[in-house]
PDB file of C-alpha atoms in Angstrom:
ATOM      1  CA  MET S 170       4.054  -0.353 -33.095  1.00 57.00           C
ATOM      2  CA  ARG S 171       1.608   2.098 -31.535  1.00 67.00           C
ATOM      3  CA  ASN S 172      -1.139  -0.508 -31.396  1.00 88.00           C
ATOM      4  CA  GLU S 173       1.167  -3.046 -29.747  1.00 88.00           C
ATOM      5  CA  HIS S 174       2.229  -0.454 -27.172  1.00 89.00           C
ATOM      6  CA  ALA S 175      -1.410   0.355 -26.371  1.00 93.00           C
ATOM      7  CA  ILE S 176      -2.268  -3.336 -26.002  1.00 94.00           C
ATOM      8  CA  THR S 177       0.659  -3.835 -23.602  1.00 95.00           C
ATOM      9  CA  LEU S 178      -0.458  -0.939 -21.399  1.00 95.00           C
ATOM     10  CA  ARG S 179      -4.079  -2.147 -21.363  1.00 96.00           C
ATOM     11  CA  ALA S 180      -2.899  -5.635 -20.405  1.00 97.00           C
ATOM     12  CA  LEU S 181      -0.921  -4.209 -17.519  1.00 97.00           C
ATOM     13  CA  ALA S 182      -3.899  -2.141 -16.428  1.00 96.00           C
ATOM     14  CA  ALA S 183      -6.109  -5.253 -16.556  1.00 96.00           C
ATOM     15  CA  LEU S 184      -3.720  -7.168 -14.287  1.00 97.00           C
ATOM     16  CA  LEU S 185      -4.285  -4.498 -11.629  1.00 96.00           C
ATOM     17  CA  ALA S 186      -8.068  -4.567 -11.936  1.00 95.00           C
ATOM     18  CA  TYR S 187     -10.379  -6.229  -9.410  1.00 94.00           C
ATOM     19  CA  PRO S 188     -10.235  -9.957 -10.250  1.00 95.00           C
ATOM     20  CA  ASP S 189     -13.938 -10.505 -10.904  1.00 95.00           C
ATOM     21  CA  GLU S 190     -15.381 -13.166 -13.166  1.00 94.00           C
ATOM     22  CA  GLU S 191     -15.004 -11.044 -16.289  1.00 95.00           C
ATOM     23  CA  LEU S 192     -11.316 -10.379 -15.654  1.00 96.00           C
ATOM     24  CA  ARG S 193     -10.547 -13.991 -14.920  1.00 96.00           C
ATOM     25  CA  ALA S 194     -12.267 -15.059 -18.135  1.00 96.00           C
ATOM     26  CA  ALA S 195     -10.032 -12.599 -20.048  1.00 97.00           C
ATOM     27  CA  LEU S 196      -6.768 -13.874 -18.521  1.00 96.00           C
ATOM     28  CA  PRO S 197      -5.817 -16.058 -21.554  1.00 96.00           C
ATOM     29  CA  GLU S 198      -6.174 -13.023 -23.843  1.00 96.00           C
ATOM     30  CA  ILE S 199      -4.199 -10.863 -21.421  1.00 97.00           C
ATOM     31  CA  ALA S 200      -1.447 -13.478 -21.231  1.00 97.00           C
ATOM     32  CA  GLY S 201      -1.300 -13.616 -25.043  1.00 96.00           C
ATOM     33  CA  ALA S 202      -0.810  -9.856 -25.212  1.00 95.00           C
ATOM     34  CA  LEU S 203       1.996 -10.045 -22.668  1.00 95.00           C
ATOM     35  CA  ARG S 204       3.762 -12.797 -24.577  1.00 95.00           C
ATOM     36  CA  ALA S 205       3.727 -10.527 -27.634  1.00 92.00           C
ATOM     37  CA  ALA S 206       4.963  -7.460 -25.730  1.00 91.00           C
ATOM     38  CA  ARG S 207       8.321  -6.777 -27.409  1.00 88.00           C
ATOM     39  CA  GLY S 208       8.869  -3.717 -25.222  1.00 88.00           C
ATOM     40  CA  LEU S 209       9.417  -5.989 -22.211  1.00 93.00           C
ATOM     41  CA  ASP S 210      12.334  -8.379 -21.738  1.00 93.00           C
ATOM     42  CA  ALA S 211      11.931 -12.064 -21.004  1.00 95.00           C
ATOM     43  CA  GLN S 212      12.230 -11.634 -17.233  1.00 95.00           C
ATOM     44  CA  ARG S 213       9.506  -8.970 -17.069  1.00 96.00           C
ATOM     45  CA  ARG S 214       7.233 -11.022 -19.321  1.00 96.00           C
ATOM     46  CA  GLY S 215       7.817 -14.136 -17.222  1.00 97.00           C
ATOM     47  CA  GLU S 216       6.931 -12.342 -13.977  1.00 97.00           C
ATOM     48  CA  LEU S 217       3.753 -10.878 -15.496  1.00 97.00           C
ATOM     49  CA  LEU S 218       2.675 -14.252 -16.886  1.00 97.00           C
ATOM     50  CA  ALA S 219       3.220 -15.793 -13.452  1.00 97.00           C
ATOM     51  CA  LEU S 220       0.910 -13.153 -11.983  1.00 97.00           C
ATOM     52  CA  ALA S 221      -1.735 -13.830 -14.665  1.00 96.00           C
ATOM     53  CA  GLY S 222      -1.489 -17.551 -13.901  1.00 96.00           C
ATOM     54  CA  GLU S 223      -1.900 -16.945 -10.206  1.00 95.00           C
ATOM     55  CA  LEU S 224      -4.966 -14.790 -10.728  1.00 95.00           C
ATOM     56  CA  GLY S 225      -6.660 -17.613 -12.584  1.00 94.00           C
ATOM     57  CA  GLN S 226      -6.091 -20.178  -9.841  1.00 93.00           C
ATOM     58  CA  GLY S 227      -8.321 -21.103  -6.949  1.00 90.00           C
ATOM     59  CA  GLU S 228     -11.716 -19.811  -6.025  1.00 93.00           C
ATOM     60  CA  GLN S 229     -12.807 -16.415  -7.318  1.00 92.00           C
ATOM     61  CA  LEU S 230     -13.904 -15.232  -3.850  1.00 93.00           C
ATOM     62  CA  ASP S 231     -10.435 -16.012  -2.512  1.00 93.00           C
ATOM     63  CA  ALA S 232      -8.785 -14.017  -5.316  1.00 92.00           C
ATOM     64  CA  GLU S 233     -11.111 -11.077  -4.651  1.00 94.00           C
ATOM     65  CA  ALA S 234     -10.443 -11.185  -0.894  1.00 94.00           C
ATOM     66  CA  ARG S 235      -6.666 -11.178  -1.484  1.00 93.00           C
ATOM     67  CA  TYR S 236      -7.015  -8.202  -3.777  1.00 95.00           C
ATOM     68  CA  VAL S 237      -9.025  -6.185  -1.235  1.00 94.00           C
ATOM     69  CA  GLU S 238      -6.620  -7.083   1.553  1.00 93.00           C
ATOM     70  CA  LEU S 239      -3.631  -6.064  -0.525  1.00 94.00           C
ATOM     71  CA  PHE S 240      -4.790  -2.845  -2.178  1.00 94.00           C
ATOM     72  CA  ASP S 241      -7.587  -1.456   0.051  1.00 87.00           C
ATOM     73  CA  ARG S 242      -6.199  -1.950   3.560  1.00 82.00           C
ATOM     74  CA  GLY S 243      -3.399   0.594   3.724  1.00 77.00           C
ATOM     75  CA  ARG S 244      -1.622   3.365   1.905  1.00 81.00           C
ATOM     76  CA  SER S 245       1.693   1.665   1.157  1.00 87.00           C
ATOM     77  CA  THR S 246       0.112  -0.565  -1.510  1.00 91.00           C
ATOM     78  CA  SER S 247      -2.680   1.763  -2.672  1.00 91.00           C
ATOM     79  CA  LEU S 248      -3.161   1.962  -6.437  1.00 93.00           C
ATOM     80  CA  ASN S 249      -4.159   5.638  -6.095  1.00 89.00           C
ATOM     81  CA  LEU S 250      -0.813   7.215  -6.835  1.00 86.00           C
ATOM     82  CA  PHE S 251      -1.350  10.606  -5.220  1.00 78.00           C
ATOM     83  CA  GLU S 252      -2.041   8.942  -1.842  1.00 77.00           C
ATOM     84  CA  HIS S 253       1.646   8.079  -1.745  1.00 73.00           C
ATOM     85  CA  VAL S 254       2.548  11.737  -2.289  1.00 66.00           C
ATOM     86  CA  HIS S 255      -0.244  13.806  -0.680  1.00 47.00           C
ATOM     87  CA  GLY S 256      -2.048  11.325   1.556  1.00 50.00           C
ATOM     88  CA  ASP S 257      -5.591  12.542   2.073  1.00 57.00           C
ATOM     89  CA  GLY S 258      -4.474  16.164   2.180  1.00 53.00           C
ATOM     90  CA  ARG S 259      -6.116  18.883   0.189  1.00 58.00           C
ATOM     91  CA  GLU S 260      -3.188  19.097  -2.207  1.00 60.00           C
ATOM     92  CA  ARG S 261      -4.315  15.791  -3.668  1.00 63.00           C
ATOM     93  CA  GLY S 262      -7.549  17.339  -4.922  1.00 61.00           C
ATOM     94  CA  SER S 263      -5.794  19.951  -7.050  1.00 67.00           C
ATOM     95  CA  ALA S 264      -3.374  17.347  -8.377  1.00 67.00           C
ATOM     96  CA  MET S 265      -6.281  15.094  -9.425  1.00 69.00           C
ATOM     97  CA  LEU S 266      -8.033  18.012 -11.085  1.00 72.00           C
ATOM     98  CA  GLU S 267      -4.944  18.690 -13.169  1.00 74.00           C
ATOM     99  CA  LEU S 268      -4.770  15.036 -14.152  1.00 70.00           C
ATOM    100  CA  ARG S 269      -8.439  14.932 -15.114  1.00 76.00           C
ATOM    101  CA  GLU S 270      -7.935  18.010 -17.279  1.00 74.00           C
ATOM    102  CA  ARG S 271      -4.964  16.290 -18.894  1.00 75.00           C
ATOM    103  CA  TYR S 272      -7.274  13.416 -19.870  1.00 75.00           C
ATOM    104  CA  GLN S 273      -9.870  15.795 -21.221  1.00 72.00           C
ATOM    105  CA  ARG S 274      -7.364  17.651 -23.398  1.00 76.00           C
ATOM    106  CA  ILE S 275      -7.155  14.615 -25.688  1.00 71.00           C
ATOM    107  CA  GLY S 276     -10.897  14.121 -25.636  1.00 66.00           C
ATOM    108  CA  LEU S 277     -11.173  11.476 -22.914  1.00 70.00           C
ATOM    109  CA  GLU S 278     -13.948  11.633 -20.312  1.00 64.00           C
ATOM    110  CA  GLN S 279     -13.413   9.256 -17.474  1.00 62.00           C
ATOM    111  CA  ARG S 280     -16.174   6.746 -16.661  1.00 68.00           C
ATOM    112  CA  GLY S 281     -16.593   4.569 -13.618  1.00 64.00           C
ATOM    113  CA  HIS S 282     -16.030   5.244  -9.957  1.00 71.00           C
ATOM    114  CA  GLU S 283     -12.210   5.199  -9.792  1.00 73.00           C
ATOM    115  CA  LEU S 284     -10.295   8.413  -9.135  1.00 74.00           C
ATOM    116  CA  PRO S 285      -8.097   9.969 -11.855  1.00 80.00           C
ATOM    117  CA  ASP S 286      -4.910   8.957 -10.031  1.00 81.00           C
ATOM    118  CA  HIS S 287      -5.843   5.275  -9.990  1.00 88.00           C
ATOM    119  CA  LEU S 288      -2.940   3.504 -11.689  1.00 93.00           C
ATOM    120  CA  PRO S 289      -5.070   1.384 -14.108  1.00 92.00           C
ATOM    121  CA  VAL S 290      -6.892   4.594 -15.183  1.00 90.00           C
ATOM    122  CA  LEU S 291      -3.551   6.281 -15.869  1.00 90.00           C
ATOM    123  CA  LEU S 292      -2.418   3.313 -17.961  1.00 93.00           C
ATOM    124  CA  GLU S 293      -5.646   3.391 -19.964  1.00 91.00           C
ATOM    125  CA  TYR S 294      -4.986   7.051 -20.669  1.00 88.00           C
ATOM    126  CA  LEU S 295      -1.434   6.349 -21.812  1.00 90.00           C
ATOM    127  CA  SER S 296      -2.716   3.574 -24.106  1.00 91.00           C
ATOM    128  CA  CYS S 297      -4.605   6.335 -26.010  1.00 88.00           C
ATOM    129  CA  CYS S 298      -1.560   8.576 -26.326  1.00 88.00           C
ATOM    130  CA  ASP S 299       1.496   8.599 -28.511  1.00 88.00           C
ATOM    131  CA  PRO S 300       3.954   5.963 -27.231  1.00 89.00           C
ATOM    132  CA  ALA S 301       6.556   8.709 -26.723  1.00 87.00           C
ATOM    133  CA  GLU S 302       4.438  10.089 -23.844  1.00 87.00           C
ATOM    134  CA  THR S 303       4.686   6.887 -21.827  1.00 89.00           C
ATOM    135  CA  PRO S 304       8.324   7.233 -20.618  1.00 91.00           C
ATOM    136  CA  GLU S 305       7.705  10.898 -19.784  1.00 90.00           C
ATOM    137  CA  LEU S 306       4.597  10.439 -17.629  1.00 88.00           C
ATOM    138  CA  LEU S 307       5.737   7.186 -16.040  1.00 91.00           C
ATOM    139  CA  GLY S 308       9.087   8.819 -15.350  1.00 90.00           C
ATOM    140  CA  GLU S 309       7.319  11.599 -13.473  1.00 89.00           C
ATOM    141  CA  CYS S 310       5.797   9.046 -11.062  1.00 88.00           C
ATOM    142  CA  ALA S 311       8.701   6.535 -11.130  1.00 92.00           C
ATOM    143  CA  HIS S 312       9.474   7.134  -7.424  1.00 91.00           C
ATOM    144  CA  VAL S 313       5.867   6.260  -6.535  1.00 91.00           C
ATOM    145  CA  LEU S 314       5.860   3.186  -8.786  1.00 94.00           C
ATOM    146  CA  ARG S 315       9.112   2.054  -7.190  1.00 94.00           C
ATOM    147  CA  LYS S 316       7.758   2.600  -3.702  1.00 92.00           C
ATOM    148  CA  LEU S 317       4.593   0.635  -4.545  1.00 94.00           C
ATOM    149  CA  GLY S 318       6.542  -2.159  -6.213  1.00 95.00           C
ATOM    150  CA  ASN S 319       8.915  -2.496  -3.287  1.00 94.00           C
ATOM    151  CA  ALA S 320       6.022  -2.664  -0.830  1.00 92.00           C
ATOM    152  CA  LEU S 321       4.364  -5.388  -2.902  1.00 94.00           C
ATOM    153  CA  ALA S 322       7.623  -7.292  -3.192  1.00 93.00           C
ATOM    154  CA  HIS S 323       8.138  -7.166   0.548  1.00 91.00           C
ATOM    155  CA  ARG S 324       4.742  -8.811   0.923  1.00 91.00           C
ATOM    156  CA  GLY S 325       5.751 -11.560  -1.473  1.00 92.00           C
ATOM    157  CA  SER S 326       3.101 -10.481  -3.971  1.00 94.00           C
ATOM    158  CA  ARG S 327       3.419 -11.260  -7.677  1.00 96.00           C
ATOM    159  CA  TYR S 328       1.668  -7.937  -8.277  1.00 97.00           C
ATOM    160  CA  ALA S 329       5.095  -6.342  -7.885  1.00 96.00           C
ATOM    161  CA  ALA S 330       5.725  -7.431 -11.492  1.00 97.00           C
ATOM    162  CA  VAL S 331       3.462  -4.652 -12.791  1.00 98.00           C
ATOM    163  CA  PRO S 332       5.311  -1.659 -11.281  1.00 97.00           C
ATOM    164  CA  ALA S 333       8.579  -3.348 -12.281  1.00 97.00           C
ATOM    165  CA  ALA S 334       7.378  -3.621 -15.893  1.00 97.00           C
ATOM    166  CA  LEU S 335       6.220   0.005 -15.898  1.00 96.00           C
ATOM    167  CA  LEU S 336       9.604   1.195 -14.671  1.00 95.00           C
ATOM    168  CA  ALA S 337      11.235  -0.780 -17.447  1.00 95.00           C
ATOM    169  CA  LEU S 338       8.935   0.824 -20.055  1.00 93.00           C
ATOM    170  CA  ALA S 339       9.895   4.220 -18.656  1.00 93.00           C
ATOM    171  CA  GLY S 340      13.602   3.417 -18.877  1.00 92.00           C
ATOM    172  CA  GLU S 341      13.880   3.951 -15.103  1.00 93.00           C
ATOM    173  CA  GLU S 342      15.765   2.106 -12.399  1.00 91.00           C
ATOM    174  CA  GLY S 343      13.885  -0.962 -11.259  1.00 91.00           C
ATOM    175  CA  LEU S 344      12.750  -2.195  -7.862  1.00 92.00           C
ATOM    176  CA  ASP S 345      15.216  -2.410  -4.998  1.00 86.00           C
ATOM    177  CA  PRO S 346      14.945  -5.667  -3.074  1.00 71.00           C
ATOM    178  CA  HIS S 347      17.220  -4.273  -0.381  1.00 74.00           C
ATOM    179  CA  THR S 348      14.922  -1.368   0.542  1.00 75.00           C
ATOM    180  CA  PRO S 349      14.099  -1.574   4.284  1.00 74.00           C
ATOM    181  CA  ILE S 350      10.728  -3.196   4.989  1.00 62.00           C
ATOM    182  CA  PRO S 351       8.296  -0.439   6.000  1.00 60.00           C
ATOM    183  CA  PRO S 352       6.815  -0.802   9.497  1.00 63.00           C
ATOM    184  CA  PRO S 353       3.203  -1.997   9.831  1.00 57.00           C
ATOM    185  CA  GLU S 354       0.748   0.817   9.207  1.00 55.00           C
ATOM    186  CA  ASP S 355      -1.527   2.246  11.860  1.00 52.00           C
ATOM    187  CA  LEU S 356      -4.623   2.372   9.633  1.00 46.00           C
ATOM    188  CA  ASP S 357      -6.399   4.923  11.784  1.00 45.00           C
ATOM    189  CA  GLN S 358      -3.420   7.266  11.662  1.00 50.00           C
ATOM    190  CA  SER S 359      -2.665   6.433   7.982  1.00 48.00           C
ATOM    191  CA  TRP S 360      -6.079   7.558   6.795  1.00 45.00           C
ATOM    192  CA  GLU S 361      -6.511  10.490   9.142  1.00 50.00           C
ATOM    193  CA  GLU S 362      -7.359  13.793   7.477  1.00 48.00           C
ATOM    194  CA  ARG S 363      -5.326  16.746   8.629  1.00 49.00           C
ATOM    195  CA  PRO S 364      -7.431  19.419  10.405  1.00 52.00           C
ATOM    196  CA  ALA S 365      -8.608  22.362   8.392  1.00 49.00           C
ATOM    197  CA  PHE S 366      -7.566  24.869  11.094  1.00 50.00           C
ATOM    198  CA  GLU S 367      -4.728  25.158  13.609  1.00 55.00           C
ATOM    199  CA  ARG S 368      -4.354  27.503  16.582  1.00 57.00           C
ATOM    200  CA  PRO S 369      -1.583  30.115  16.261  1.00 61.00           C
ATOM    201  CA  ALA S 370       1.615  29.193  18.031  1.00 57.00           C
ATOM    202  CA  GLY S 371       1.702  30.238  21.671  1.00 58.00           C
ATOM    203  CA  THR S 372      -2.075  30.235  22.148  1.00 58.00           C
ATOM    204  CA  THR S 373      -3.982  27.891  24.491  1.00 57.00           C
ATOM    205  CA  PRO S 374      -7.269  26.129  23.788  1.00 54.00           C
TER     206      PRO S 374
END
């Protein structure tokens, strides 16, 4: 049971990875793991398999371009979870430090260039933990997963299937198709760092 749970989480993490040649070659194996995922109902499995099928279609450069446009061009669909909570503020740094220390407590040292709050990294961590920890940790970030999934669904993206599946694994309420569509992001404003200093109220420059 534990091994099956770990494989399911790793398959979900893989679906959110950059769709390079290696990932696309692994899609049949990923799809096989999803078909065997007894922790997901038929609807969730069907949506995930549709995403896996889509990732394997067309030219690789087109798939990569769609991925970058979707996940790297604005905060509402960012896979870095703390961006949805803290933006680029300094609070995010301390939250990531706590998360990195959580990984280290079970003997995991993160490799690669992704940040600790990157959703696929978090899923890889959970795949190494007792299955009982999955609902707890995913439940803590359920509001972020739901926000991310709703934003993806509004864009008509099959990637929304992954947050929906994670909410199901956590035993949380699913996506809400009636959530108002968020307005287009002003990217300059969205990624603006707040100033380190402010003038006291009532003073002039």
